[in-house]
Coordinates of C-alpha atoms in Angstrom, one line a residue:
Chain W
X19 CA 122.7 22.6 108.9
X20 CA 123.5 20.1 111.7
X21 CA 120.6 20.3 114.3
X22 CA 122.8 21.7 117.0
X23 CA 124.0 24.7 115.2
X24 CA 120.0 25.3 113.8
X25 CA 119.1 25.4 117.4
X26 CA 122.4 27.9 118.1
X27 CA 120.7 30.0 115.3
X28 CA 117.5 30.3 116.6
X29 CA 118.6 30.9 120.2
X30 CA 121.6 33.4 119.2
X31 CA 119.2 36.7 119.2
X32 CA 120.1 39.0 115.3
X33 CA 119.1 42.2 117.5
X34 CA 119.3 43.8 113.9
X35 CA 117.3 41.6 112.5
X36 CA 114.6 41.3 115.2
X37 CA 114.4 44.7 115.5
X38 CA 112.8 45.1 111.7
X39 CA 109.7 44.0 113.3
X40 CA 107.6 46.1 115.7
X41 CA 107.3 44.6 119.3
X42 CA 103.7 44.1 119.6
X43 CA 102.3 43.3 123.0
X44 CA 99.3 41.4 121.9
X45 CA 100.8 38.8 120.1
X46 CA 103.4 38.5 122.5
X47 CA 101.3 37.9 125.5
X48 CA 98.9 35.4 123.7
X49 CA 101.3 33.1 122.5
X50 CA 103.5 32.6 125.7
X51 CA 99.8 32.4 127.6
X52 CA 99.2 29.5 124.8
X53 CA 102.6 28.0 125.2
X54 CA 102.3 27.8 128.6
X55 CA 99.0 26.7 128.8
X56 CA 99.6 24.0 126.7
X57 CA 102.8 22.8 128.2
X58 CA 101.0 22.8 131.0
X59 CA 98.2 20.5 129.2
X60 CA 100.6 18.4 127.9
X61 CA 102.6 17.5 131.7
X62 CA 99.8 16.1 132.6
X63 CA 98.8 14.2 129.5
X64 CA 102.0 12.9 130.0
X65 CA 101.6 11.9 133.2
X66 CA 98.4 10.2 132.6
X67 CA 100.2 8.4 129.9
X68 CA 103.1 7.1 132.3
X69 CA 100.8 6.6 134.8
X70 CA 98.4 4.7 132.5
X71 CA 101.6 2.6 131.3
X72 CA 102.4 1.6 135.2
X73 CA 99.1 0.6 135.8
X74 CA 98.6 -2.1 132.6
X75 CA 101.8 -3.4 134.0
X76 CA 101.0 -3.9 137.5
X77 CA 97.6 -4.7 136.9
X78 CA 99.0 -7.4 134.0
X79 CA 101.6 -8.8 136.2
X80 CA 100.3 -9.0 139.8
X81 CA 96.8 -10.8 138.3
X82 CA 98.6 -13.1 136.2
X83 CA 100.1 -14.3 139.4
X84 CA 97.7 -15.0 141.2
X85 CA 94.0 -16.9 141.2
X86 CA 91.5 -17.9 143.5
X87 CA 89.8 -21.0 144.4
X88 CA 85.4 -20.5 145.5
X89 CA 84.1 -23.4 147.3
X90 CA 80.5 -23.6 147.9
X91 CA 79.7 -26.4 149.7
X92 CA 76.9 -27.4 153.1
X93 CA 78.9 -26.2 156.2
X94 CA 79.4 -30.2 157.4
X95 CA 81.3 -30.7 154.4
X96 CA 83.3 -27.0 153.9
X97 CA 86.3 -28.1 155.8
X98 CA 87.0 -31.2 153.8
X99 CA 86.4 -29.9 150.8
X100 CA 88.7 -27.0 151.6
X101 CA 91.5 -29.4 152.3
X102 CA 90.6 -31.7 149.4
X103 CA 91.3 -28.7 146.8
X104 CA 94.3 -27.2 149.2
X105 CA 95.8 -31.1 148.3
X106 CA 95.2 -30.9 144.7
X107 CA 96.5 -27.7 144.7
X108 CA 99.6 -28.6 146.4
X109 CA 100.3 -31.7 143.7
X110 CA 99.8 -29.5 140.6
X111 CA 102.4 -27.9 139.3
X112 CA 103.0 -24.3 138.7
X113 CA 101.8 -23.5 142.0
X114 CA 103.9 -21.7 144.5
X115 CA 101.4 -21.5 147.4
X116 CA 97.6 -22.1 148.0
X117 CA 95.9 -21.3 151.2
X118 CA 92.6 -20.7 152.7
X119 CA 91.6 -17.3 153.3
X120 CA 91.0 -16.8 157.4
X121 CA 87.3 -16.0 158.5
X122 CA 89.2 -12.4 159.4
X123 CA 90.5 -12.7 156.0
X124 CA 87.1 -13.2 154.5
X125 CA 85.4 -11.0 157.0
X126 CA 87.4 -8.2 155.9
X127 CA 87.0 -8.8 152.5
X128 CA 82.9 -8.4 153.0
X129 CA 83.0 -5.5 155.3
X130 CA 82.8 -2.8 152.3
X131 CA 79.1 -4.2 152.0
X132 CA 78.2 -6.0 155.3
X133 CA 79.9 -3.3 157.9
X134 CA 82.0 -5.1 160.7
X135 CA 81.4 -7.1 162.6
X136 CA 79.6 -9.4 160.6
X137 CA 79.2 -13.1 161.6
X138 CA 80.5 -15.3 158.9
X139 CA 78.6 -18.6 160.1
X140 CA 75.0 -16.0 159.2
X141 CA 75.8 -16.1 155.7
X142 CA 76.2 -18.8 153.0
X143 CA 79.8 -17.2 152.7
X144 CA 81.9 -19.8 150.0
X145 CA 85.2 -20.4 151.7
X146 CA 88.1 -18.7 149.7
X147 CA 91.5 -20.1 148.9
X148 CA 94.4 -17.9 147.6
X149 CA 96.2 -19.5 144.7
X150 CA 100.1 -18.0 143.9
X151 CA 101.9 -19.3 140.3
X152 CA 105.4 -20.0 139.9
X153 CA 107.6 -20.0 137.0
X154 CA 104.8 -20.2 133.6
X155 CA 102.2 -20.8 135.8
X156 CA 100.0 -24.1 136.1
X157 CA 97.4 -25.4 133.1
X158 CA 94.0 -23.8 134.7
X159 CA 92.1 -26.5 132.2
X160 CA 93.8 -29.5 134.0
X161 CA 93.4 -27.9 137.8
X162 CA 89.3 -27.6 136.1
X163 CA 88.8 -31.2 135.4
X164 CA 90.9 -32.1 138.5
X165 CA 89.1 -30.1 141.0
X166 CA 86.0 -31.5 139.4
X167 CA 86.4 -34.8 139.5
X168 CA 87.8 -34.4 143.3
X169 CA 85.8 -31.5 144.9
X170 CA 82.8 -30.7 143.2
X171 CA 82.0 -27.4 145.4
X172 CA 85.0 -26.0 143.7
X173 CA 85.1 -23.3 141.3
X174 CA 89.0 -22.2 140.0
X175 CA 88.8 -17.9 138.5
X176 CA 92.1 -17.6 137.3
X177 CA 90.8 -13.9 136.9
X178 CA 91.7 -14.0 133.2
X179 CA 88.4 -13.0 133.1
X180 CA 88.6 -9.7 134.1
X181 CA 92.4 -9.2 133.9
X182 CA 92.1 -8.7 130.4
X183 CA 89.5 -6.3 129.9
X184 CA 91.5 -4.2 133.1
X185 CA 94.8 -4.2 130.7
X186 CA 92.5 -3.5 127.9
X187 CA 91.4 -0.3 130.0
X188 CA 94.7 0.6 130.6
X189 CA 96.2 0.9 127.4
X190 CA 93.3 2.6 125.9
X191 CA 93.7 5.0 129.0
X192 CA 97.2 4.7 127.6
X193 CA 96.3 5.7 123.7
X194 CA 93.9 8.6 125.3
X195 CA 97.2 10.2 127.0
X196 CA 99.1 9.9 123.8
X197 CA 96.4 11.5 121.9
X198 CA 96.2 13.8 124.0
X199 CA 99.5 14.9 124.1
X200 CA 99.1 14.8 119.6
X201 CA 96.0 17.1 120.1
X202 CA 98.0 19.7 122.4
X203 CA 100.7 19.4 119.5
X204 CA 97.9 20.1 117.0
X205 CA 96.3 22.6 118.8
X206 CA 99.7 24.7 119.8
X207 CA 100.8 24.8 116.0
X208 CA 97.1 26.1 115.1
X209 CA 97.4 28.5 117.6
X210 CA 100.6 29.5 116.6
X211 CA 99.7 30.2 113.0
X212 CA 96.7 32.1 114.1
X213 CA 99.2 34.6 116.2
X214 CA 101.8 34.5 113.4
X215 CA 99.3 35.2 110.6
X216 CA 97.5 37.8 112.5
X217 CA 100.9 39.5 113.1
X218 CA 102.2 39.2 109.5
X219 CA 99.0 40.7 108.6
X220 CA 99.3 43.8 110.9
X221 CA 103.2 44.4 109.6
X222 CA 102.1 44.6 105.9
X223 CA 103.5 47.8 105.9
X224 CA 106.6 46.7 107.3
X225 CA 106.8 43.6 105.2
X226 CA 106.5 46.1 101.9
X227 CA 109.6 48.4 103.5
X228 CA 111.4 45.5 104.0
X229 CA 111.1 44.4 100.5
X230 CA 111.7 47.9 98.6
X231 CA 115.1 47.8 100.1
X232 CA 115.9 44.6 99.5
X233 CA 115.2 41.8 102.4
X234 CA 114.5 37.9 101.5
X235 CA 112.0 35.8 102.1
X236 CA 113.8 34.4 104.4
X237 CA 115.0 36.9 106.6
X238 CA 111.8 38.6 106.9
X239 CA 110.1 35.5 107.8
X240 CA 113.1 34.6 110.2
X241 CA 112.4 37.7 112.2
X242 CA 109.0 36.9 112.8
X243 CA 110.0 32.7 113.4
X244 CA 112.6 33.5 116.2
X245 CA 110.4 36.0 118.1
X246 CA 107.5 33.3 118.2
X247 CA 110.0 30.6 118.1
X248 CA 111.4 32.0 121.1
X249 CA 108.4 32.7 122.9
X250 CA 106.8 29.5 122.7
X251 CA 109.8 28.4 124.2
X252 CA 109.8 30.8 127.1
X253 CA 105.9 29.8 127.3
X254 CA 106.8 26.4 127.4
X255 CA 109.2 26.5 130.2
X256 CA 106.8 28.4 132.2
X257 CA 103.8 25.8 131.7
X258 CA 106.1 22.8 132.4
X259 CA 107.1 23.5 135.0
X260 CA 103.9 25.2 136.7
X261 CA 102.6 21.3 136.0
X262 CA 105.5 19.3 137.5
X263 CA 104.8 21.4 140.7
X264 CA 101.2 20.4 140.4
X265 CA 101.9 17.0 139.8
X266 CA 104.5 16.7 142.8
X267 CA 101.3 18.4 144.9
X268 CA 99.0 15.5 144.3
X269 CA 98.1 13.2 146.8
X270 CA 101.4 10.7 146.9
X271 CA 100.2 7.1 145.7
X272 CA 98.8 4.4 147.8
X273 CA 97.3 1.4 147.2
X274 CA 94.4 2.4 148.6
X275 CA 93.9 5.9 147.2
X276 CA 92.5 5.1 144.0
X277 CA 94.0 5.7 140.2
X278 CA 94.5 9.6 141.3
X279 CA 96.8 9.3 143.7
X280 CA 99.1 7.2 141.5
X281 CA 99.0 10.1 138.1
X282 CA 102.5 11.2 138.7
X283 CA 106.0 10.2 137.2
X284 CA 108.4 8.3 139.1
X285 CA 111.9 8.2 139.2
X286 CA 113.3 8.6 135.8
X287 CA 110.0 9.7 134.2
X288 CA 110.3 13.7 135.8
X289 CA 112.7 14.2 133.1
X290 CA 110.6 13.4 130.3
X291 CA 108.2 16.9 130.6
X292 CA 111.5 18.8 130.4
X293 CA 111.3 17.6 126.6
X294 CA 108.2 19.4 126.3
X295 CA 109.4 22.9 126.1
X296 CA 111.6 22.5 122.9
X297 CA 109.4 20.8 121.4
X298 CA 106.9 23.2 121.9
X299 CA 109.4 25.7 120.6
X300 CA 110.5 23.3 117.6
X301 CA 106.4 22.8 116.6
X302 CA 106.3 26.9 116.9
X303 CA 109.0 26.9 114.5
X304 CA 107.5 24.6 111.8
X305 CA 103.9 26.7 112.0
X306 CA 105.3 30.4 112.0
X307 CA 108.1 29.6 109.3
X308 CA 105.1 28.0 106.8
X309 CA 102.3 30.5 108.3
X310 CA 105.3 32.9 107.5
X311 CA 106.7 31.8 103.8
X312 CA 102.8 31.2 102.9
X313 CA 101.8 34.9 104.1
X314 CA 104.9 36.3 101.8
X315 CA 103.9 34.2 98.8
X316 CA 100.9 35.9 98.7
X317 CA 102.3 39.4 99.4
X318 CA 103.7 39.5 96.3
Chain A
X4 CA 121.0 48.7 83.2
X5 CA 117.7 48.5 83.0
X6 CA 115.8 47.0 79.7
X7 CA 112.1 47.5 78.9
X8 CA 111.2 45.7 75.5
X9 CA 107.8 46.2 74.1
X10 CA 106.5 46.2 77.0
X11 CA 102.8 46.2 78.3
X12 CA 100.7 46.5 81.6
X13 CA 97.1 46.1 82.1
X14 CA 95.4 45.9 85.3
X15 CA 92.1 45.4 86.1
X16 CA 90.7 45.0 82.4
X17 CA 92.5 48.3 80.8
X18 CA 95.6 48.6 79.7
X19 CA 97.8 51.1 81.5
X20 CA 100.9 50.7 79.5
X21 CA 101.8 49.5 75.9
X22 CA 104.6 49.0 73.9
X23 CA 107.0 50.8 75.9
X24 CA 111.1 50.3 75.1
X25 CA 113.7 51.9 76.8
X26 CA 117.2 51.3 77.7
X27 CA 118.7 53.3 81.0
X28 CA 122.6 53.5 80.4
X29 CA 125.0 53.5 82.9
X30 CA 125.5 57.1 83.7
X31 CA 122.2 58.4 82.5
X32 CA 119.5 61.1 84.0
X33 CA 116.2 61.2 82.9
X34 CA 112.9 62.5 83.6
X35 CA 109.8 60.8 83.3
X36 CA 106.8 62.8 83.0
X37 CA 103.0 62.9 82.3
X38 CA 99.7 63.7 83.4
X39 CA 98.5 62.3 87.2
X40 CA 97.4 59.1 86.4
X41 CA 99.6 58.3 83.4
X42 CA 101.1 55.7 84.9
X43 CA 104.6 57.0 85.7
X44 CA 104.4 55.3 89.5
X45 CA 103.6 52.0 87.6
X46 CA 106.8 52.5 85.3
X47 CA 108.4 52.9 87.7
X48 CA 107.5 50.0 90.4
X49 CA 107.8 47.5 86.7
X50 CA 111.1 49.1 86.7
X51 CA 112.2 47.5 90.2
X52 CA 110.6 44.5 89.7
X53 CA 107.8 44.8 92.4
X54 CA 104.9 44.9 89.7
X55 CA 104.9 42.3 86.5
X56 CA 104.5 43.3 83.0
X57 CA 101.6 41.2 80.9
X58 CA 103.5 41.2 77.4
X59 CA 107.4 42.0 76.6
X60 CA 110.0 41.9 79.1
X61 CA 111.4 43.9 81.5
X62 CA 115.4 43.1 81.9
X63 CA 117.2 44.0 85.0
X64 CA 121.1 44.1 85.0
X65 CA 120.5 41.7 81.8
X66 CA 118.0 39.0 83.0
X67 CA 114.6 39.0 82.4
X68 CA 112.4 39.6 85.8
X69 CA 109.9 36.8 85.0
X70 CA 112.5 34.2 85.2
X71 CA 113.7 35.8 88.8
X72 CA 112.8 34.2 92.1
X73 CA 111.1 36.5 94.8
X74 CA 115.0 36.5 96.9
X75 CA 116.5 36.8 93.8
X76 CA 114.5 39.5 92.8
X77 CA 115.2 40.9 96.6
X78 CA 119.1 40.4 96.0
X79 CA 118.6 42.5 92.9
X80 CA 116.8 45.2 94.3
X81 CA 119.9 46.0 96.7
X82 CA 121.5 47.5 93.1
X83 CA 118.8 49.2 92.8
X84 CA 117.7 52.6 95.2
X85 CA 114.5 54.0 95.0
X86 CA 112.8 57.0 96.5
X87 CA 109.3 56.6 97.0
X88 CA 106.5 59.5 96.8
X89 CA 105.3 58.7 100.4
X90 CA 108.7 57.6 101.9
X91 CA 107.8 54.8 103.3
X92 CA 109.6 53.8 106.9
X93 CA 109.5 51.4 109.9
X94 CA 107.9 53.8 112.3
X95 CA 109.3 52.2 115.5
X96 CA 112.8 52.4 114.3
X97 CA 115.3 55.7 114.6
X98 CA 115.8 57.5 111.3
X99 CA 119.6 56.3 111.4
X100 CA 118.5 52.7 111.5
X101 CA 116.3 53.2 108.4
X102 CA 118.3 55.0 106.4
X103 CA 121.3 51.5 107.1
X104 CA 118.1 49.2 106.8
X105 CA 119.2 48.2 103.4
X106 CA 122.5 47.2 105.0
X107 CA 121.0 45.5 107.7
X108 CA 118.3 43.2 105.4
X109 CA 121.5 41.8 103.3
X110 CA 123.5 40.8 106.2
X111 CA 126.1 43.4 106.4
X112 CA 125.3 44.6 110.2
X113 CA 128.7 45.0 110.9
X114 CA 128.9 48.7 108.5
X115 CA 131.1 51.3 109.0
X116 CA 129.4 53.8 111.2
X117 CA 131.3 56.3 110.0
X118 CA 130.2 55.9 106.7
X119 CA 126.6 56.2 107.8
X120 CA 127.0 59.4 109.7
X121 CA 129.3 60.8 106.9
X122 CA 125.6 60.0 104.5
X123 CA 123.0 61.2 107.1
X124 CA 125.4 64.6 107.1
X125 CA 125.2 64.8 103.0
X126 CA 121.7 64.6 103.2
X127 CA 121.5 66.8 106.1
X128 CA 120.0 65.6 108.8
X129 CA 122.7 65.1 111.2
X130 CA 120.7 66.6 114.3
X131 CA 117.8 64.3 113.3
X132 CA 119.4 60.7 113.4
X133 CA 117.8 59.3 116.7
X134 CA 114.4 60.7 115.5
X135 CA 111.5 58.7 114.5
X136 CA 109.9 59.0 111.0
X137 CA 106.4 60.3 112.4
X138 CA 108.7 63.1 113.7
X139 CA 109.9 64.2 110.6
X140 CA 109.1 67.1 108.3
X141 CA 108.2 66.4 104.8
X142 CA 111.6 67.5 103.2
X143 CA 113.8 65.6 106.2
X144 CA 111.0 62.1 105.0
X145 CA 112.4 62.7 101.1
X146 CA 116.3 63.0 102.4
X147 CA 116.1 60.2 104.5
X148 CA 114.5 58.0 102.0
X149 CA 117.2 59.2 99.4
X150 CA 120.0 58.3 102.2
X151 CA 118.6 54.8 102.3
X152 CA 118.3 54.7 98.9
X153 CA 122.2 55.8 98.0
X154 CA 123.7 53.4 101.0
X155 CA 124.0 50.1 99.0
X156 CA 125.9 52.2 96.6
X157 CA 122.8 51.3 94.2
X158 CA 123.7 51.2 90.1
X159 CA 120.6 53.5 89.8
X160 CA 118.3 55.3 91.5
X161 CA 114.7 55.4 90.7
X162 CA 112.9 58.7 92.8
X163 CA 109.0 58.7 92.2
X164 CA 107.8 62.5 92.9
X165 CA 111.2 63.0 94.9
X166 CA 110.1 66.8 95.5
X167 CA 106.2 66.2 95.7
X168 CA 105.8 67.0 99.2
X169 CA 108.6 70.0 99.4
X170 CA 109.2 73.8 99.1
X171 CA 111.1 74.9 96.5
X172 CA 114.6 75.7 98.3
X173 CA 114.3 72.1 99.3
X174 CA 113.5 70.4 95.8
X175 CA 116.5 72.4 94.9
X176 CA 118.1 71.1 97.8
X177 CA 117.4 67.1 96.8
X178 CA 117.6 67.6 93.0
X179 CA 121.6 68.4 93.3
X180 CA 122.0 66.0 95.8
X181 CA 120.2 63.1 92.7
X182 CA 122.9 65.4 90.2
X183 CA 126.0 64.9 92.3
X184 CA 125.3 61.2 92.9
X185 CA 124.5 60.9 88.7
X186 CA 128.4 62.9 88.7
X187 CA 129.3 60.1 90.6
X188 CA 128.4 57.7 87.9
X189 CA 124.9 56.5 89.0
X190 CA 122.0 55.9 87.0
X191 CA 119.0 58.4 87.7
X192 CA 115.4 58.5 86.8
X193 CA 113.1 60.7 88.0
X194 CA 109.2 60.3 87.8
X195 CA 107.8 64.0 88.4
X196 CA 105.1 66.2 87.0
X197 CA 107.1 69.3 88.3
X198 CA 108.2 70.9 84.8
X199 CA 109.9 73.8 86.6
X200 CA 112.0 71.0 88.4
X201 CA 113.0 69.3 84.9
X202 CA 113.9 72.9 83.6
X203 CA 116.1 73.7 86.3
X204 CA 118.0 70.1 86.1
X205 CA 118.7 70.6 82.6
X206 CA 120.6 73.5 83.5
X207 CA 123.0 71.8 85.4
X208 CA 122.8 68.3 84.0
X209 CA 122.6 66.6 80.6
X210 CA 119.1 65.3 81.1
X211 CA 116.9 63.2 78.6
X212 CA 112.7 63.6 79.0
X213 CA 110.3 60.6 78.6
X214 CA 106.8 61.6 78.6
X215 CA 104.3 59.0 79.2
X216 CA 101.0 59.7 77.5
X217 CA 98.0 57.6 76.1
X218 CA 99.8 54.6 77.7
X219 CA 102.8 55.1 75.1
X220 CA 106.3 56.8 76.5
X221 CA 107.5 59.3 74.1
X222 CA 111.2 61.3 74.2
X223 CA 109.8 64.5 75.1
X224 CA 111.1 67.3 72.9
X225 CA 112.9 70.7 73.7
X226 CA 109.7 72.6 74.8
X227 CA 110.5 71.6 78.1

């Protein structure tokens, strides 16, 4: 059966058949609270994920661009070392631009721990120059032994440092999200087979009627998979989309509101939760057809 | 039809039945009878295929029931109508949808509803069709399940105790409807401990007696 006309099946209600089984509130209720809850769960698993993903990439690419130069050096001698390393910088190549970071600049910078306010010439403050890369970048070993040899007070962070443990972060963040989304999968199919058991076990009655006169395996347990099958779907649906409103309530992202602000999808991304639902309903499928088949095997 | 060969049932440790052979003929009516707890309700459920038998064989329509799958064993229950003792139903359905539920399980949804109302009349319950089965007398449960028995058009119908739970008039009632359908050609077996019921069938029909006793089944002789 092509996968379009198995989802036609499921979807196209057998009132005849579904009718075999007894509507039963509980189960009905717990499952699309589970469904829901879950799809709910997973929007924002998903979200993390994306989010996660955006972050390893701006974090990757906007460090990799970009280093700083320290120099510590007496205050008689700061200015000429700053232009000593600013000339180096501007004969290597790979560099794009290099400049020294204002007093405002640097003032700024310290005012998170100092207040502001605060009088640079008070404090053994190293001057800081802003390094920008072009095309692969320059060799930070030869810039090393050059800024060495020609101004001593001069330390080159390339940040690889600490770029690399940030990325590393970021994709475990990453991993987490996708795990978590595995788990919810997990977790929804447990739940599933718990309700679909726990029904098939409360229509043994029915089950024995249906086979004195005659009824498959299959159907019987095909009137039990739509109804959850279906449920988990509507479930689904009413999860997903209870979490893309609560995602599209967050704070919007800004630079300077922290990882929160940027948990969202953007652009493209708000379609991928809207594959949430079926799946929920094709993982429903796969638990209540084998919670089902098994049940009946051991019915005999 | 239906084939027993030498065969034997034990459950539990003891041995319920043993080395029982019969042949039901297309056309036939018998009576099986015995004490309560003979076994007759276990002959009969190893006739249909819903219990196994530990040594022999028990052949339906010519194949052997261990070598059956459960849907094939499901399929082959559709040529085969049985009326049990307590009349089992689905209680949330209307009587009219139980008595086609057989039609409905093997995919023919699209029945003749005339042909439905036409049965529920022969079995007289005409005024009770939208009724549930908690609603139902004793004597309407036994119709109906003998309706849904008949409505696949079943080879042969296997009724355990068909008249267990009814006034006389009423057994009288069911027991012509099992004769007409055996006129018709069917295949009837009838597990009951009512001899009165036996005599009064054998007036009207040509009606062997099996007797199940000490785990054997015996032809019973013309004392009956």
């Amino acid at each position: 059966m092509s996968p379009f006309r198995w989802i036609l099946s499921i979807l196209q209600a057998d009132t005849q058949a579904d009718r075999v089984v007894p509507p039963t509130g509980h189960t009905v209720r717990l499952t699309l609270f589970s469904a829901a809850a879950m799809a709910f769960l997973a929007v924002f698993a998903l979200a993390l994920s994306m989010a996660t993903g955006r972050l390893a990439v701006r974090w990757g690419d906007e460090l990799a661009r970009s280093s700083t130069i320290r120099i510590s050096a007496p205050a008689a001698q700061m200015d000429a070392q700053t232009e000593a390393a600013l000339r180096v910088l501007s004969t290597t190549p790979g560099i794009k631009s290099a400049r020294a970071l204002t007093d405002e600049e640097q003032q700024e910078l310290l005012a998170p721990w100092f207040g502001n306010g605060v009088s640079l010439a008070a404090l053994p403050v190293p001057q800081l120059i802003e390094v920008v890369e072009e095309g692969d970048g320059y060799d930070p070993n030869g810039l090393r032994l050059r800024l060495q040899a020609e101004v001593p007070g001069a330390t080159l962070d390339d940040h690889s440092q600490w770029r690399k443990p940030l990325i590393r972060a970021a994709i475990s963040l990453r991993r987490l999200g996708t795990l978590s989304l595995l788990l919810i999968g997990g977790t929804m199919a447990a739940m599933i087979t718990l309700a679909a058991t726990a029904a098939l076990a409360a229509n043994a009655q029915v089950i024995r009627v249906l086979r004195l006169v005659g009824a498959t395996d299959v159907y019987i347990a095909g009137a039990f998979v739509r109804r959850f099958t279906l449920r988990a779907l509507a479930g689904g649906v009413i999860g997903t989309l209870a979490g893309m409103v609560a995602i599209l309530l967050l704070p919007g992202a800004q630079t300077e509101g922290g990882f929160l602000t940027g948990l969202g999808f953007q652009g493209w991304q708000w379609v991928l939760p809207l594959v949430i639902p079926p799946l929920g309903a094709v993982v429903a499928y796969f638990a209540t057809r084998a919670a089902a088949m098994r049940t009946l095997r051991g019915l005999r | 039809m239906i084939e027993l060969d030498n065969m034997a049932y034990s459950y539990g440790g003891g041995e319920l039945l043993s080395g029982v052979s019969l042949h039901l003929q297309p056309g036939a009516f018998h009576f099986l009878t015995g004490p309560s707890g003979a076994g007759k309700t276990t002959f009969l459920r190893l006739c249909y295929g819903d219990l196994t038998a530990t040594a022999g064989a028990v052949r339906l329509f010519g194949q052997d029931v261990r070598d059956l799958s459960r849907d094939d064993l499901a399929v082959m229950r559709r040529r085969i109508g049985v009326v049990h003792q307590d009349c089992q139903f689905l209680d949330h359905l209307p009587l009219h949808e139980n008595i086609a539920l057989p039609l409905t399980v093997s995919g023919q949804a699209s029945f003749d509803d005339s042909n439905l109302r036409e049965l529920i009349q022969w079995v007289g319950l005409s005024h009770r069709a939208r009724a549930l089965p908690p609603e139902l007398s004793g004597g309407e449960r036994q119709r109906a399940a003998l309706a849904r028995a008949i409505i696949m058009s079943p080879d042969v119908i296997l009724a355990d105790e068909p008249t267990g739970n009814v006034d006389w008039e009423m057994s009288q009632r069911l027991l012509t409807l099992l004769i007409e359908l055996n006129r018709l050609g069917k295949t009837v077996l009838i597990a009951t401990h009512d001899l009165a019921l036996i005599r009064a069938a054998k007036s009207q029909v040509q009606a062997r007696v099996l007797r199940i006793a000490n785990r054997k089944l015996q032809f019973a002789g013309a004392d009956l």
